[in-house]
Coordinates of C-alpha atoms and ligand atoms in Angstrom, one line a residue:
X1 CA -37.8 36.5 -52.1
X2 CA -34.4 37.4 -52.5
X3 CA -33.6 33.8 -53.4
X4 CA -31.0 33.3 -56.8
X5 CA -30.8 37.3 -56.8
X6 CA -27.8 38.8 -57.9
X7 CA -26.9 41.3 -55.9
X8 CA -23.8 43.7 -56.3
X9 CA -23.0 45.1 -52.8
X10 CA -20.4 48.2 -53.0
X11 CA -19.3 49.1 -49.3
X12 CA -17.5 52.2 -49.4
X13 CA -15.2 54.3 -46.9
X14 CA -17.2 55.2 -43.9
X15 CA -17.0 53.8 -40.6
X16 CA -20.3 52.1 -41.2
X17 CA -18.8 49.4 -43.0
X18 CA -19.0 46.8 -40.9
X19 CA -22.4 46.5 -41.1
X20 CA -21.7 45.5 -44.5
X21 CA -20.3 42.2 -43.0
X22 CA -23.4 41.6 -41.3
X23 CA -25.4 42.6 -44.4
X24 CA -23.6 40.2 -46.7
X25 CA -24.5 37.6 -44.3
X26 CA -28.3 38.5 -44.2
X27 CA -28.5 38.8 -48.4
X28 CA -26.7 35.4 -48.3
X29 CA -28.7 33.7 -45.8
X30 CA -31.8 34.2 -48.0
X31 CA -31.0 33.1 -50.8
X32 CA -29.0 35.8 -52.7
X33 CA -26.4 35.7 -54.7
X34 CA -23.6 38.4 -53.7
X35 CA -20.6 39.7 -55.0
X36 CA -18.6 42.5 -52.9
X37 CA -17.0 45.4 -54.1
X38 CA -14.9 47.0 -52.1
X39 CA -13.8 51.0 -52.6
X40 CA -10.0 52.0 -51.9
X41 CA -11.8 54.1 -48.8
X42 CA -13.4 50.6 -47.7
X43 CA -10.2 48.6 -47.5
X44 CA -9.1 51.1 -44.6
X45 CA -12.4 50.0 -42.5
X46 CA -12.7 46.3 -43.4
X47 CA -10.7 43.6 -45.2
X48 CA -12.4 41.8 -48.2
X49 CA -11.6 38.1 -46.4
X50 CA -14.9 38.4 -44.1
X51 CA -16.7 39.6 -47.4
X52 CA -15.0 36.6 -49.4
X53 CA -15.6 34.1 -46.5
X54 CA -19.4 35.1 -45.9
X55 CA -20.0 35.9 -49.6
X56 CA -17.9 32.7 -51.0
X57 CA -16.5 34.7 -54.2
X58 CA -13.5 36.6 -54.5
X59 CA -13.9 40.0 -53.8
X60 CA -13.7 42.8 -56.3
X61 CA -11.1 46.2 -55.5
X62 CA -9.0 47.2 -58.5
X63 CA -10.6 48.0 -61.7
X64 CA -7.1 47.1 -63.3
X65 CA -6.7 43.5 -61.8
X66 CA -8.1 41.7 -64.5
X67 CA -8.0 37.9 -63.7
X68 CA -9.8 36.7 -66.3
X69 CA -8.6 37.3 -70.1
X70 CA -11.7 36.5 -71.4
X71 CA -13.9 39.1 -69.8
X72 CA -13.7 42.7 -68.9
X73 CA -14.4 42.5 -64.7
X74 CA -16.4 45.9 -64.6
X75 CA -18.4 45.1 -67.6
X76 CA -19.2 41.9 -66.6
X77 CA -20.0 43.0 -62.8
X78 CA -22.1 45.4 -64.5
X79 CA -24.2 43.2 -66.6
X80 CA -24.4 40.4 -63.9
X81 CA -26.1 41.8 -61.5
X82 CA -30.2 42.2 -61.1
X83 CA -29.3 44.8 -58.2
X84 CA -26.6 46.9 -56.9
X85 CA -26.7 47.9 -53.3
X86 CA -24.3 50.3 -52.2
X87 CA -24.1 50.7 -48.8
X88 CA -22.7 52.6 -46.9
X89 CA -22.5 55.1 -49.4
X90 CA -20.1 58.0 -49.0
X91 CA -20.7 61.4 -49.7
X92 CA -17.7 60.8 -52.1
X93 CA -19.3 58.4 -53.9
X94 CA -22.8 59.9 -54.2
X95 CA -20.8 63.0 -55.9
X96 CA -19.1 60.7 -58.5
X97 CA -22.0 58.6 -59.7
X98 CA -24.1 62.1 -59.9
X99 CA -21.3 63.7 -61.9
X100 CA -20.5 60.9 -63.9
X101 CA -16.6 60.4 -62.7
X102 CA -15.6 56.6 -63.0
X103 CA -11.9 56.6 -61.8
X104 CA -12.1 53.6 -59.5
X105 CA -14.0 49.9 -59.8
X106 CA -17.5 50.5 -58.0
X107 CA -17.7 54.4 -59.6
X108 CA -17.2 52.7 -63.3
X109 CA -19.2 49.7 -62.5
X110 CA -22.3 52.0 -61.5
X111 CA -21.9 54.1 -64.7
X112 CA -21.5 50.7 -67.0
X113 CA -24.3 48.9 -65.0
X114 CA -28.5 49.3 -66.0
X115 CA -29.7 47.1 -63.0
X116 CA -31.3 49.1 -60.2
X117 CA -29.2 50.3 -58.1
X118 CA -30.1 51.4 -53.8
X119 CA -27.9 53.7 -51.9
X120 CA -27.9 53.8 -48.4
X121 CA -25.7 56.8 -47.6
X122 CA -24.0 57.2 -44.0
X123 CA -21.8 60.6 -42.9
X124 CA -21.6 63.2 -40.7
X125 CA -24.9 65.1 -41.0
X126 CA -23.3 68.1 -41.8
X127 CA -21.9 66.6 -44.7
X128 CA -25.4 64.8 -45.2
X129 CA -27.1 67.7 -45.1
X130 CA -24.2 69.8 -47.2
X131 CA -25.8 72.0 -50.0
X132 CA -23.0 69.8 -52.7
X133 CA -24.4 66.5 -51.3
X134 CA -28.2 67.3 -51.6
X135 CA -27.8 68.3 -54.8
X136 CA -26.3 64.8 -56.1
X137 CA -28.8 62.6 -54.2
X138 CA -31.4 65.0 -56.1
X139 CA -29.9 64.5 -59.3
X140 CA -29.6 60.5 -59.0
X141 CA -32.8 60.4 -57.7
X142 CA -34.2 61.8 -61.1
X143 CA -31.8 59.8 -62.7
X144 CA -33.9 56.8 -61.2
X145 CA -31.2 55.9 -58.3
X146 CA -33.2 54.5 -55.2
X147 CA -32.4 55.9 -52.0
X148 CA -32.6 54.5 -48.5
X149 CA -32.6 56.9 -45.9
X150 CA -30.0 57.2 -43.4
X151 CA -31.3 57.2 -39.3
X152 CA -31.3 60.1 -37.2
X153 CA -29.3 59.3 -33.7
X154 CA -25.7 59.1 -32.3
X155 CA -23.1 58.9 -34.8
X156 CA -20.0 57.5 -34.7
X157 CA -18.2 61.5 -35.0
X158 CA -20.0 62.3 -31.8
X159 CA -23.2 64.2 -33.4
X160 CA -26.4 63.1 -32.8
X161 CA -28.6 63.8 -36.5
X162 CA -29.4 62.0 -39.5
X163 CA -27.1 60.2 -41.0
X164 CA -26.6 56.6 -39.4
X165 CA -26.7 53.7 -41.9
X166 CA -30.0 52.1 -41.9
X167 CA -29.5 48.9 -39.9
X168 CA -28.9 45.8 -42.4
X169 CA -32.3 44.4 -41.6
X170 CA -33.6 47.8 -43.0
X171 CA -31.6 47.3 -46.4
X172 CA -32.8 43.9 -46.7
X173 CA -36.6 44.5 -46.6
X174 CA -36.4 47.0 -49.0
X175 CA -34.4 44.9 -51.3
X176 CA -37.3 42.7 -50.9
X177 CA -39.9 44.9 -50.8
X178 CA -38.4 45.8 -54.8
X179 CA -38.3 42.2 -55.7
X180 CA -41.7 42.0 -54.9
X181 CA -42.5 45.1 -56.4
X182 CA -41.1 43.3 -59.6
X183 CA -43.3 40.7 -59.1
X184 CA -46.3 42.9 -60.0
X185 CA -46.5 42.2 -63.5
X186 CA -44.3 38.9 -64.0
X187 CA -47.1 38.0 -66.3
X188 CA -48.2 40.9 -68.1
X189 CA -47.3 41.7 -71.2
X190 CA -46.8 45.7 -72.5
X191 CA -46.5 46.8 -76.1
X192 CA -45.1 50.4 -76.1
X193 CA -44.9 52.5 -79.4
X194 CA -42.3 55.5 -78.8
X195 CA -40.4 58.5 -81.5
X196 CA -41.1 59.9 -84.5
X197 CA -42.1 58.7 -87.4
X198 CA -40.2 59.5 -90.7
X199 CA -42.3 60.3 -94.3
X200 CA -40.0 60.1 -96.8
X201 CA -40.2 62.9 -99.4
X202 CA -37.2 62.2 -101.6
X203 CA -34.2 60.4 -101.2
X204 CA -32.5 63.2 -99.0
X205 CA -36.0 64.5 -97.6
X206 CA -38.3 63.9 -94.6
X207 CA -41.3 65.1 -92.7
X208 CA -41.0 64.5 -89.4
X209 CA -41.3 66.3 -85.5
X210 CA -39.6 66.9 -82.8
X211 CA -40.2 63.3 -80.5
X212 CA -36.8 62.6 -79.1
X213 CA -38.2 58.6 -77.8
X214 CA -37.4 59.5 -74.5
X215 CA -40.5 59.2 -72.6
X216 CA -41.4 56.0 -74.5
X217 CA -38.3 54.2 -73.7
X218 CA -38.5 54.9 -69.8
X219 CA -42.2 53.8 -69.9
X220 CA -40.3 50.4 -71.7
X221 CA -37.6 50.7 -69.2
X222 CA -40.0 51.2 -66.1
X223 CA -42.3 48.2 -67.1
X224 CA -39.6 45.6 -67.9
X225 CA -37.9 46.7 -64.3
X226 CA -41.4 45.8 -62.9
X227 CA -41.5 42.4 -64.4
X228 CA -43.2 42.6 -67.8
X229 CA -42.5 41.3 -71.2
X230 CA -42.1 44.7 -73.2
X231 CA -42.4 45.3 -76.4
X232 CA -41.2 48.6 -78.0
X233 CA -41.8 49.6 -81.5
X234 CA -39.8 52.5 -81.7
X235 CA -39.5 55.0 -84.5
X236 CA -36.0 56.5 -85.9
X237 CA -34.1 57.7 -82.6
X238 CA -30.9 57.3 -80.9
X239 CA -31.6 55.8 -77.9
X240 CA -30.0 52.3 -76.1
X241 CA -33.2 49.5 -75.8
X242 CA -33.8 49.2 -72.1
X243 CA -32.7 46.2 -70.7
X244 CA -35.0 43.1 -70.9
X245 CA -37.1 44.7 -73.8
X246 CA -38.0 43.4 -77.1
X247 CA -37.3 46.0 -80.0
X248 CA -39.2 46.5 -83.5
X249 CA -37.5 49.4 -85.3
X250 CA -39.5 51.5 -87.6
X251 CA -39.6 54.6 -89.8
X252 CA -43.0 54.9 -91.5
X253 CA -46.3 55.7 -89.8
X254 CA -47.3 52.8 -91.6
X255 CA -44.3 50.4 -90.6
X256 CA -45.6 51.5 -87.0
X257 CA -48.8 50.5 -87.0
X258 CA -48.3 47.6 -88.7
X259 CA -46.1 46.3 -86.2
X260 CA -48.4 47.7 -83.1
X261 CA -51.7 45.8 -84.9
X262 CA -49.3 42.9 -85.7
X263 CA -48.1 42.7 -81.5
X264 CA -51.6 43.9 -80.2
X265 CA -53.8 40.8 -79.8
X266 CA -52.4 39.6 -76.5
X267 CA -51.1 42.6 -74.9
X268 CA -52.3 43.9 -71.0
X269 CA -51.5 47.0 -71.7
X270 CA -51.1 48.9 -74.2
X271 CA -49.2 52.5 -74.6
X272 CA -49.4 54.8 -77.5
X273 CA -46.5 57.3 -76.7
X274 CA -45.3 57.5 -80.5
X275 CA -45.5 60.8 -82.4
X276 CA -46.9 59.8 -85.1
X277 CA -47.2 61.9 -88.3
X278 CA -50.3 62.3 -89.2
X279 CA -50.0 63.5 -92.9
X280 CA -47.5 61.9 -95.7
X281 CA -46.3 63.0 -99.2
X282 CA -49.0 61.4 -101.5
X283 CA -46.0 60.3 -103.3
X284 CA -42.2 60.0 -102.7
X285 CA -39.9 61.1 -105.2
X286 CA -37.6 58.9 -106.3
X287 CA -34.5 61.4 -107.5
X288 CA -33.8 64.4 -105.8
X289 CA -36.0 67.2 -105.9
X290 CA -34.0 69.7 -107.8
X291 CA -34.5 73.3 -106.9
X292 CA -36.7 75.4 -109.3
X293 CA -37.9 79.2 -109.8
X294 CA -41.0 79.8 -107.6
X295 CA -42.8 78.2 -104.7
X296 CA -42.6 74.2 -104.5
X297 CA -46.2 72.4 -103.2
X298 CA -45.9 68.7 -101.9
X299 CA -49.6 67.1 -101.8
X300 CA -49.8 65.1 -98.4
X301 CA -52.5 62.5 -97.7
X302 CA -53.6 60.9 -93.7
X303 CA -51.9 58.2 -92.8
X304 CA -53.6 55.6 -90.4
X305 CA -54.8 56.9 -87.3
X306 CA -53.1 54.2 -85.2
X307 CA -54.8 54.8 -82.1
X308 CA -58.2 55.3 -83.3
X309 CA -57.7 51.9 -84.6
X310 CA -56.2 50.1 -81.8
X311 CA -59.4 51.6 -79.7
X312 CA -61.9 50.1 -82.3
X313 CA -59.7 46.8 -81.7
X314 CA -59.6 46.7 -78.2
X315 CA -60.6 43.8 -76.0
X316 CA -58.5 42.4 -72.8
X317 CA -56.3 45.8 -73.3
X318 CA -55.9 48.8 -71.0
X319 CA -55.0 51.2 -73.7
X320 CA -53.1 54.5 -73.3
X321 CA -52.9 57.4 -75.5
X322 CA -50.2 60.3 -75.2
X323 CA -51.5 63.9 -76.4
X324 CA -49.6 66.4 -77.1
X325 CA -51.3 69.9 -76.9
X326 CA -50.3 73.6 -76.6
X327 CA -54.1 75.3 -75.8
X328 CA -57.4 73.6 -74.3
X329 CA -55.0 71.0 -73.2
X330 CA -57.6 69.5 -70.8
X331 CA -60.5 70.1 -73.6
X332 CA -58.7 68.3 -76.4
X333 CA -57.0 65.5 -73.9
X334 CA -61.0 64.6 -72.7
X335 CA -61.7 64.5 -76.3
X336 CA -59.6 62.3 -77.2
X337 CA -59.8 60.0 -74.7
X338 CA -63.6 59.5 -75.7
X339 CA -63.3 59.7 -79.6
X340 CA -60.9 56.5 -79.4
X341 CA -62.2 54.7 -76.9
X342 CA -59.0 54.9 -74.8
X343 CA -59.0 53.4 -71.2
X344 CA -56.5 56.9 -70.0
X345 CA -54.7 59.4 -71.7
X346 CA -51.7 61.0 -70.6
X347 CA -51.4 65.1 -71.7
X348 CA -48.2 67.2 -72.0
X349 CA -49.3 70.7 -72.4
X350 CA -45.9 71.2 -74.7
X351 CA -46.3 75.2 -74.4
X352 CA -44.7 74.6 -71.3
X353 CA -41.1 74.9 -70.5
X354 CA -39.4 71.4 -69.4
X355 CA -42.3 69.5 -71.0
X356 CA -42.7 67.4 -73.8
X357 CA -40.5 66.3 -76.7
X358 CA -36.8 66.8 -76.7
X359 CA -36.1 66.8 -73.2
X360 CA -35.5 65.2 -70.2
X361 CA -38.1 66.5 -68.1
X362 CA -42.1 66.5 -68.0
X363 CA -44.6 67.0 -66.6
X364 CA -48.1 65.4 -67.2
X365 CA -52.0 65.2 -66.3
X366 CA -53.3 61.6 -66.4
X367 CA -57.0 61.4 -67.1
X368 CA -58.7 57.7 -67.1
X369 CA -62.2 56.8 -68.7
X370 CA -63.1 56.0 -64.9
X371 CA -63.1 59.6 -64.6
X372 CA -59.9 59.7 -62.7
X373 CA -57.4 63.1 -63.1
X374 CA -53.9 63.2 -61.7
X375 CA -51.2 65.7 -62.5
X376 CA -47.4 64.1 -62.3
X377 CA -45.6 67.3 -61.3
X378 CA -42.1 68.2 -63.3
X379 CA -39.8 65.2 -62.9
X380 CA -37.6 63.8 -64.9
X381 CA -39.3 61.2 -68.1
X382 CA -38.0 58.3 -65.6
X383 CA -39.5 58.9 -62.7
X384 CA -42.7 60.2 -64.5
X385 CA -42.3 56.6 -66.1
X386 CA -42.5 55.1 -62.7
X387 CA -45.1 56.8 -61.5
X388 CA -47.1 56.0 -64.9
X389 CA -46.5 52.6 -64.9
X390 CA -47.6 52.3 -61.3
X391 CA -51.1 54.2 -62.1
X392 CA -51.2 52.0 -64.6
X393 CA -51.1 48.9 -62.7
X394 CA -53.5 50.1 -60.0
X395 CA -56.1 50.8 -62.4
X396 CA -55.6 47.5 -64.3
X397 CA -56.2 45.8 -60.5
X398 CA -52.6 44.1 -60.5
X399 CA -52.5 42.6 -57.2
Ligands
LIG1 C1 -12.4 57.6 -39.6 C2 -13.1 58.1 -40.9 C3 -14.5 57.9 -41.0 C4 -15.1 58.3 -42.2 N1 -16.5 58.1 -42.3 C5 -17.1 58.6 -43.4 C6 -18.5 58.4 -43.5 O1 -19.2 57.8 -42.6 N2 -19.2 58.9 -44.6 C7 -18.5 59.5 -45.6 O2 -19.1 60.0 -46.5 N3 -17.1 59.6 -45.5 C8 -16.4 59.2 -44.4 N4 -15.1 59.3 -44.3 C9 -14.4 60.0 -45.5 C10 -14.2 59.0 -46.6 O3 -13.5 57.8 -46.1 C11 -13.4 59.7 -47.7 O4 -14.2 60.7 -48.3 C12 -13.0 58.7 -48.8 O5 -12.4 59.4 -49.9 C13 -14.1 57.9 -49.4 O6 -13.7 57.1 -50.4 P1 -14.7 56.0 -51.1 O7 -16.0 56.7 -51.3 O8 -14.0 55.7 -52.4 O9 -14.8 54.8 -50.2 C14 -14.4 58.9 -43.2 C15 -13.0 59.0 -43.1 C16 -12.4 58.6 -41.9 C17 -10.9 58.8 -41.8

């Protein structure tokens, strides 16, 4: 499984790194591809020739020892890699990559990287169980980090508690377990709409709302890391396109669902996360609007009902709807679900603090024309993603 998989392994400064040696051999012996980094901590504990040796690259230490002009080593490193395994994982560098600090090669290389990326902490389980170190496994965890428990038992500080590596065999079947996991929809294909759309009024004017593209792009984000082809047709925001996806770049309700009708005949699924305007100016001024005495009235008209449509399309597709509702959240999601054919909706009762369009939390209730309800408790719009995406695939019957 792990065969031509690139795989960064950082070993950091804890006495648990040399089970890193034995771990590089196990990643290499089944096919992977590895490249080492070493931390400064980590060069007190092992020397990067048994990495080098068992690895059979150069091993990586300095941010600022640039061997090759043509390339920028962190960067590259960065973009490289289909995984970064960091293990062990000190509590030193847990609090860097939660807070952002990049003031060695592995703490820059995680900031500049978008491949998944494991941590398998090991420390004293005081310091595992430290207040400061919760709170940044917590925060990468909702930043989408994966985490792989540390053992209880004797550790090498004399304690007996949680906080031994997990043994290298460990590591390596959940490395796997995520390649496989990747597998799951190697041949599916997801269109995804996400933002706001943008009505133009007059040259300087716009009707528009609130969607910040967030939860759209993760979905994008979360179904490309499981394998798919994604598409994203994604209104005006500032957001980065996910790695792997395809981008279509709109502003007009109309531009939007042209492109989702023009992408929708062989999609598996199909997720309607856009905020879509549903009025536009009946006509768009061409100069400014100059200010005059009195009360100004703009006539709008509907613009296509993008969903509604895709419903009345639908054949092979599982298709999702997003609502967005501040009372009878449950009456109007059920509604909806019905009135345009959808196969599950996904509500955001946007009344609520932390939920809904400009930030990064959410919290959602999933109901599926099978007559199936969940609620996705307040997480951040990443790991709701996840957890979509995986509903998702259950209910398509991806094996
Ligand atoms: C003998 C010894 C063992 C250590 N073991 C650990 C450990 O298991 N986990 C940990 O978080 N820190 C451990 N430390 C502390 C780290 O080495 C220290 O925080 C260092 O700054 C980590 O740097 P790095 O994260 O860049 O590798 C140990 C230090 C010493 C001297």
């Amino acid at each position: 499984m792990l065969t031509n998989k690139k795989i960064v392994l950082a070993v950091t400064g804890g006495i648990a790194a040399y089970k890193a040696i034995a771990l590089t051999s196990k990643l290499t012996q089944q096919g992977a591809d590895v490249r080492v980094i070493l931390t400064g901590g980590a060069l007190q504990f092992v020397t990067p020739l048994s990495f080098q040796a068992i690895s059979r690259h150069d091993v990586y230490t300095d941010t600022f020892d640039e061997k090759n002009p043509r390339e920028i080593q962190h960067i590259q490193l960065a973009d490289w890699a289909d995984l970064f395994v960091v293990a062990p994982a000190t509590a030193n560098i847990i609090g860097k990559y939660a807070n952002g600090i990049a003031d060695d090669l592995l703490s820059t290389t995680l900031l500049a990287t978008e491949a998944p990326v494991f941590i398998a902490p090991a420390m004293n389980v005081h310091m595992y169980h430290h207040e400061a170190v919760q709170t940044n496994m917590n925060a990468l965890k909702e930043r989408g980090s994966h985490f792989i428990e540390p053992n209880e038992g004797y550790l090498a500080c004399g304690y007996v508690g949680k906080g031994r590596l997990a043994e290298p065999e460990e590591i390596v079947a959940v490395l796997n377990d995520s390649f496989s996991l990747t597998k799951q929809l190697s041949d599916k294909k997801v269109l995804i709409s996400a933002g706001p759309t943008r009505e133009q009024i007059d040259p300087v004017r716009f009707f528009t709302n609130h969607s910040s593209g967030k939860m759209g792009f993760s979905l994008a984000e979360a179904a490309a890391e499981l394998g798919a082809e994604v598409t994203l047709v994604a209104g005006p925001v500032q957001l980065a396109t996910p790695r792997g996806v395809k981008r279509i770049d709109v502003i007009t309700a109309e531009q939007m669902y042209q492109a989702m009708l023009s992408n929708y005949d062989n999609q598996d699924l199909v997720i309607m996360s856009a905020a879509v305007a549903d009025y536009r100016p009946v006509k768009t001024f061409e100069q400014k609007l100059k200010k005059q005495a009195g009360t100004l009235q703009i006539e709008f008209e509907r613009t296509t009902d993008i969903l509604l449509e895709l419903g009345q399309q639908k054949k092979q597709q599982y298709l999702v709807g997003f609502a967005a509702e501040t009372t009878d959240v449950e009456y109007y999601g059920k509604e909806k679900l019905t009135k345009k054919q959808l196969d599950a909706i996904v509500i955001n009762d946007v009344s609520q603090e932390g939920v809904g369009f400009q930030g990064d939390t959410n919290e959602v209730l999933v109901m599926t024309k099978a007559g199936k309800e969940k609620k996705l408790a307040l997480a951040s719009k990443k790991v709701i993603a996840e957890q979509l995406i995986r509903q998702f695939i259950d209910d398509i019957g991806v094996e």
